[in-house]
Amino acid sequence: MEDRSKVIIRTSFIGIAANVLLGAVKFTVGILANAFTVTLDAVNNLTDALSSVITVIGTKLAGKKPDKKHPLGHGRAEYIGTMVIAAIVLYAGITAAVESVKKIINPEPADYSTVSLVIIALAVVVKIALGIYFKAVGKKVNSGSLTASGEDASFDAVLSFSVLVSAIIYLTLRVNIEAYVGILISVFIIKSGIEMLLEAVDEVLGKRMDRETVEAVIKTVCEEPEVRGAYDLILHNYGPDSFVGSVHVEIPDTMSAKEIDQLERSIARRVYDKHGIILAGIGIYSFGDSDDSMRDTVYRIICRHDGVLQIHGYYADEENKVLSVDIILDFGLDSRESVYSDICTELKETFPEWRVNVTLDIDV
């Protein structure tokens, strides 16, 4: 499989070349025809080219090998690059809005030619092609920057089309709406910039992993014969293709330390080979021959409460009278702590001779 960073960089250079060429041609046409929206569209092309340059820089930085200061690599540099791109797009959108308002207050006549209309129409076709290409490659290599550039290119195609329509309206009806189209363009640019910024911020803050990935990793862990269940999978993102995580596995309480050690190594190797994810920690839940009626009672008490998403890690130590169970509560509850407290109280009242340990896990 071709190196991910090489694919992103090559795709970005194609975007740079296309946008610089389009921007230069449209800027020339806009100046000669005194067509504000064409000039504005040209500036938008040049900001897109700059975005691709930053994507290349971000990808280069992200591809640096781990070092003493950054032992988990530099993968998050891509998200920083996306933030910078978003800031540039926002600046371009705000500037476009200001200039459009000025044109509404002080309108100037445009002078479109057949050549300028053909160039704008060609720009629409090129932008549609770039949008499809960027999004396809971005999805293939899991690049947020390329996907964002693809979305931006698709928006640009719509906006260039609106410029073409405003030019045709001006030539046929002599009604100049280009400043109002400029406002429309600026709104789309600002919206795109905000969405790109929020997406990058989500990645840096640590957003929930997609359900398909979580289920696939859990399924892989449970392929080990000794594992009855896998829970509490937490994945830390250090770049689009770099994850470090931890998981709890439920195994028989009869296994020896030697057997558990071999099992943990096998799980870690299996998950890395299949998903490229490093499991830095594998916790243990044990299960054994316990009183099923007691388990049923515990589960029934817990399930009576609203917002219970999962119960796992149940273990009743008959010898030491210790009852352990983990629960996951919905973040949508008004007070997760209150529900957790009520569950603990009920279990302790139901089993007064037992030491009850209830762990509130995170819904990841």
XYZ file of C-alpha atoms in Angstrom:
364
model
C 0.000 0.000 0.000
C 1.332 3.441 -0.938
C 2.599 5.618 1.914
C -0.256 7.733 3.329
C 1.755 10.949 3.610
C 2.948 10.677 -0.005
C -0.653 10.326 -1.200
C -1.748 13.405 0.783
C 1.193 15.509 -0.411
C 0.751 14.514 -4.073
C -2.981 15.259 -3.913
C -2.298 18.600 -2.232
C 0.176 19.613 -4.957
C -2.469 18.882 -7.586
C -4.819 21.181 -5.661
C -2.152 23.881 -5.389
C -1.457 23.837 -9.134
C -5.141 23.890 -10.082
C -6.073 26.644 -7.647
C -3.114 28.891 -8.472
C -3.881 28.607 -12.189
C -7.592 29.245 -11.688
C -6.910 32.076 -9.270
C -4.472 33.838 -11.605
C -6.792 33.587 -14.616
C -9.906 34.681 -12.707
C -8.047 37.525 -10.985
C -6.938 38.837 -14.404
C -10.469 38.538 -15.802
C -11.951 40.173 -12.706
C -9.636 43.176 -12.923
C -10.082 43.654 -16.678
C -13.883 43.279 -16.514
C -14.220 45.216 -13.251
C -16.148 42.171 -11.972
C -15.914 42.126 -8.192
C -17.328 38.619 -7.700
C -14.850 37.150 -10.189
C -11.976 38.824 -8.345
C -13.407 37.594 -5.050
C -13.678 34.081 -6.447
C -10.027 34.328 -7.532
C -8.970 35.264 -3.992
C -10.910 32.261 -2.746
C -8.925 30.036 -5.138
C -5.647 31.445 -3.836
C -6.674 30.806 -0.208
C -7.491 27.232 -1.244
C -3.992 26.911 -2.688
C -2.565 28.232 0.586
C -4.684 25.681 2.454
C -3.124 22.903 0.399
C 0.354 24.273 1.178
C -0.448 24.113 4.897
C -1.797 20.567 4.435
C 1.582 19.584 2.948
C 3.470 21.228 5.840
C 1.165 19.621 8.434
C 1.570 16.201 6.828
C 5.375 16.575 6.756
C 5.425 17.527 10.446
C 3.028 14.719 11.355
C 5.287 12.219 9.592
C 8.303 13.009 11.777
C 9.538 10.073 13.824
C 8.851 9.960 17.598
C 11.527 11.571 19.735
C 12.317 12.033 23.422
C 10.039 15.067 23.702
C 7.206 13.533 21.653
C 7.395 9.755 22.280
C 4.015 9.115 20.628
C 4.915 10.931 17.428
C 3.754 14.178 15.822
C 0.492 13.014 14.258
C -1.603 15.751 15.840
C 0.271 18.324 13.754
C -2.305 17.557 11.042
C -5.061 18.877 13.293
C -3.082 22.046 13.962
C -2.695 22.449 10.205
C -6.450 22.083 9.775
C -6.994 24.817 12.397
C -4.659 27.156 10.506
C -6.518 26.414 7.262
C -9.820 27.132 9.014
C -8.464 30.471 10.284
C -7.399 31.437 6.750
C -10.796 30.466 5.340
C -12.576 32.467 8.060
C -10.402 35.519 7.336
C -11.144 35.214 3.616
C -14.881 34.928 4.310
C -15.000 37.924 6.637
C -12.943 40.014 4.212
C -15.275 39.016 1.379
C -18.312 40.056 3.412
C -16.805 43.477 4.198
C -15.904 44.119 0.550
C -19.352 42.987 -0.609
C -21.053 45.435 1.745
C -18.830 48.203 0.380
C -19.896 47.276 -3.157
C -23.562 47.414 -2.175
C -23.072 50.912 -0.760
C -20.945 52.089 -3.721
C -21.864 49.939 -6.762
C -19.693 49.928 -9.900
C -20.697 48.644 -13.377
C -19.100 45.417 -14.610
C -17.936 44.563 -18.123
C -18.204 40.813 -18.713
C -16.967 39.267 -21.944
C -17.598 35.903 -23.564
C -14.086 34.831 -22.575
C -14.723 35.647 -18.913
C -17.962 33.618 -18.923
C -16.194 30.621 -20.477
C -13.434 30.834 -17.871
C -15.926 30.960 -15.004
C -17.814 27.972 -16.455
C -14.524 26.071 -16.771
C -13.743 26.909 -13.134
C -17.046 25.305 -12.071
C -16.119 22.052 -13.835
C -12.575 22.038 -12.414
C -13.823 22.696 -8.866
C -16.394 19.894 -9.068
C -13.653 17.498 -10.213
C -11.271 18.666 -7.452
C -13.983 18.316 -4.810
C -14.772 14.736 -5.806
C -11.071 13.837 -6.034
C -10.077 15.396 -2.691
C -12.956 13.821 -0.792
C -12.312 10.382 -2.291
C -8.595 10.460 -1.444
C -9.271 12.038 1.961
C -11.678 9.248 2.857
C -9.286 6.597 1.567
C -6.307 7.773 3.651
C -8.329 9.199 6.574
C -7.110 12.779 6.086
C -9.315 15.449 7.658
C -7.412 18.194 5.827
C -7.994 16.644 2.391
C -11.647 15.940 3.147
C -12.094 19.547 4.301
C -10.404 20.770 1.115
C -12.772 18.580 -0.904
C -15.806 20.060 0.839
C -14.398 23.532 0.262
C -13.864 22.818 -3.436
C -17.457 21.596 -3.782
C -18.685 24.824 -2.168
C -16.454 26.779 -4.531
C -18.095 25.087 -7.521
C -21.495 26.255 -6.297
C -20.172 29.749 -5.650
C -18.462 30.005 -9.049
C -21.735 28.917 -10.607
C -23.521 31.708 -8.732
C -20.950 34.177 -10.125
C -21.700 32.856 -13.619
C -25.442 33.273 -13.063
C -25.002 36.852 -11.777
C -22.906 37.669 -14.875
C -25.574 36.283 -17.212
C -28.287 38.224 -15.362
C -26.234 41.392 -15.692
C -25.666 40.865 -19.427
C -29.287 40.019 -20.208
C -31.271 42.192 -17.770
C -28.641 44.838 -16.917
C -29.280 44.179 -13.238
C -26.091 44.089 -11.160
C -26.422 41.599 -8.297
C -22.754 40.685 -7.945
C -22.332 42.423 -4.579
C -25.242 40.417 -3.173
C -23.746 37.251 -4.648
C -20.524 38.297 -2.902
C -22.406 38.294 0.399
C -23.663 34.788 -0.396
C -20.139 33.632 -1.209
C -18.764 35.085 2.034
C -21.453 33.330 4.083
C -20.536 29.974 2.553
C -16.831 30.599 3.108
C -17.354 31.565 6.771
C -19.604 28.534 7.344
C -16.984 26.237 5.830
C -14.242 27.770 7.997
C -16.252 27.366 11.203
C -17.058 23.718 10.424
C -13.407 22.946 9.673
C -12.304 24.627 12.908
C -14.865 22.788 15.052
C -13.891 19.443 13.532
C -10.195 20.030 14.286
C -10.978 21.194 17.835
C -13.050 18.029 18.389
C -10.073 15.889 17.363
C -7.698 17.749 19.689
C -10.120 17.622 22.633
C -10.722 13.918 22.090
C -14.046 12.990 20.544
C -15.911 9.704 20.794
C -14.565 6.986 18.522
C -16.881 5.829 15.777
C -18.992 2.833 16.774
C -17.719 0.671 13.877
C -14.095 0.926 15.044
C -14.970 0.204 18.677
C -17.065 -2.839 17.775
C -14.372 -4.149 15.430
C -11.651 -3.920 18.118
C -13.911 -5.497 20.765
C -14.700 -8.335 18.376
C -10.980 -8.901 17.766
C -10.238 -9.011 21.517
C -13.047 -11.524 22.054
C -11.566 -13.858 19.443
C -9.280 -15.133 22.213
C -10.938 -18.335 23.560
C -10.421 -17.371 27.227
C -12.073 -13.951 26.874
C -15.781 -13.936 27.726
C -16.244 -10.219 27.201
C -14.331 -6.986 26.515
C -15.306 -3.613 27.988
C -14.157 -0.040 28.669
C -12.214 0.327 25.418
C -10.548 3.758 25.446
C -8.593 4.962 22.413
C -6.338 8.027 22.478
C -5.813 9.679 19.104
C -2.258 10.868 18.346
C -2.972 11.488 14.677
C -5.395 10.167 12.030
C -3.646 6.781 11.901
C -2.064 6.595 15.354
C -4.022 5.240 18.332
C -3.009 4.086 21.802
C -5.635 2.460 23.995
C -6.670 0.276 26.895
C -9.376 -2.308 27.473
C -10.785 -4.568 30.201
C -11.258 -8.271 29.474
C -13.372 -10.767 31.403
C -11.549 -14.053 31.983
C -11.874 -17.100 34.295
C -10.683 -16.581 37.886
C -8.788 -19.879 37.639
C -6.158 -18.530 35.237
C -2.599 -18.209 36.549
C -0.429 -15.100 36.260
C 1.615 -16.882 33.580
C -1.504 -17.645 31.537
C -2.809 -14.079 31.907
C 0.557 -12.679 30.809
C 0.508 -14.784 27.635
C -3.125 -13.847 26.987
C -2.445 -10.110 27.313
C 0.494 -10.335 24.902
C -1.611 -12.292 22.434
C -4.461 -9.745 22.599
C -2.116 -6.785 22.143
C -0.410 -8.417 19.157
C -3.715 -9.439 17.566
C -5.224 -5.937 17.874
C -2.101 -4.220 16.524
C -1.784 -6.578 13.552
C -5.452 -6.202 12.621
C -6.179 -2.548 13.465
C -2.809 -0.818 13.916
C -3.837 0.128 17.479
C -1.409 -0.142 20.403
C -3.094 -1.514 23.523
C -0.898 -0.066 26.251
C -3.029 -1.466 29.059
C -5.249 -4.533 29.428
C -7.214 -4.689 32.663
C -8.762 -7.815 34.107
C -12.298 -8.707 35.176
C -12.593 -12.213 36.586
C -15.600 -14.506 36.578
C -16.188 -17.794 38.333
C -18.837 -20.082 39.763
C -21.140 -17.676 41.573
C -24.726 -17.591 42.819
C -26.861 -16.848 39.749
C -29.774 -15.692 41.906
C -27.536 -13.056 43.509
C -26.328 -11.891 40.086
C -29.939 -11.644 38.890
C -30.878 -9.576 41.945
C -27.940 -7.190 41.415
C -28.796 -6.723 37.746
C -32.494 -6.213 38.523
C -31.738 -3.507 41.106
C -29.410 -1.662 38.758
C -31.728 -1.906 35.741
C -34.589 -0.316 37.683
C -32.812 3.012 37.339
C -33.060 5.248 34.277
C -30.035 5.800 32.082
C -28.235 2.487 32.714
C -26.482 1.628 29.439
C -24.379 -1.336 30.493
C -23.540 -3.609 33.428
C -20.293 -5.588 33.412
C -17.406 -6.725 35.575
C -19.699 -8.540 38.032
C -17.869 -10.662 40.579
C -19.002 -12.019 43.930
C -16.168 -13.123 46.217
C -18.017 -15.549 48.504
C -15.028 -16.113 50.796
C -14.377 -12.444 51.587
C -17.976 -11.254 51.036
C -16.973 -8.664 48.430
C -19.382 -7.771 45.632
C -17.962 -5.876 42.621
C -19.778 -4.552 39.571
C -19.216 -1.806 36.974
C -21.955 0.291 35.385
C -22.174 2.804 32.546
C -24.702 5.629 32.822
C -25.979 7.851 30.022
C -24.401 11.328 29.827
C -27.913 12.607 29.105
C -29.004 12.091 32.728
C -29.568 15.259 34.755
C -27.356 13.861 37.514
C -25.321 10.722 36.841
C -23.791 11.018 40.322
C -27.227 10.951 41.958
C -28.290 7.797 40.080
C -24.942 6.183 40.889
C -25.382 7.025 44.578
C -28.906 5.556 44.625
C -27.692 2.311 43.038
C -24.884 1.972 45.599
C -27.300 2.591 48.469
C -29.824 0.002 47.238
C -27.187 -2.673 46.739
C -25.705 -2.086 50.192
C -29.142 -2.262 51.803
C -29.979 -5.460 49.901
C -26.669 -7.138 50.806
C -25.758 -5.699 54.225
C -23.232 -8.439 54.994
C -21.275 -7.733 51.842
C -18.763 -5.023 50.999
C -20.189 -3.526 47.820
C -17.897 -1.910 45.210
C -19.715 -0.205 42.338
C -17.520 1.483 39.678
C -19.015 4.193 37.486
C -17.362 3.785 34.084
C -17.313 6.386 31.304
C -19.590 5.954 28.299
C -16.869 6.003 25.641
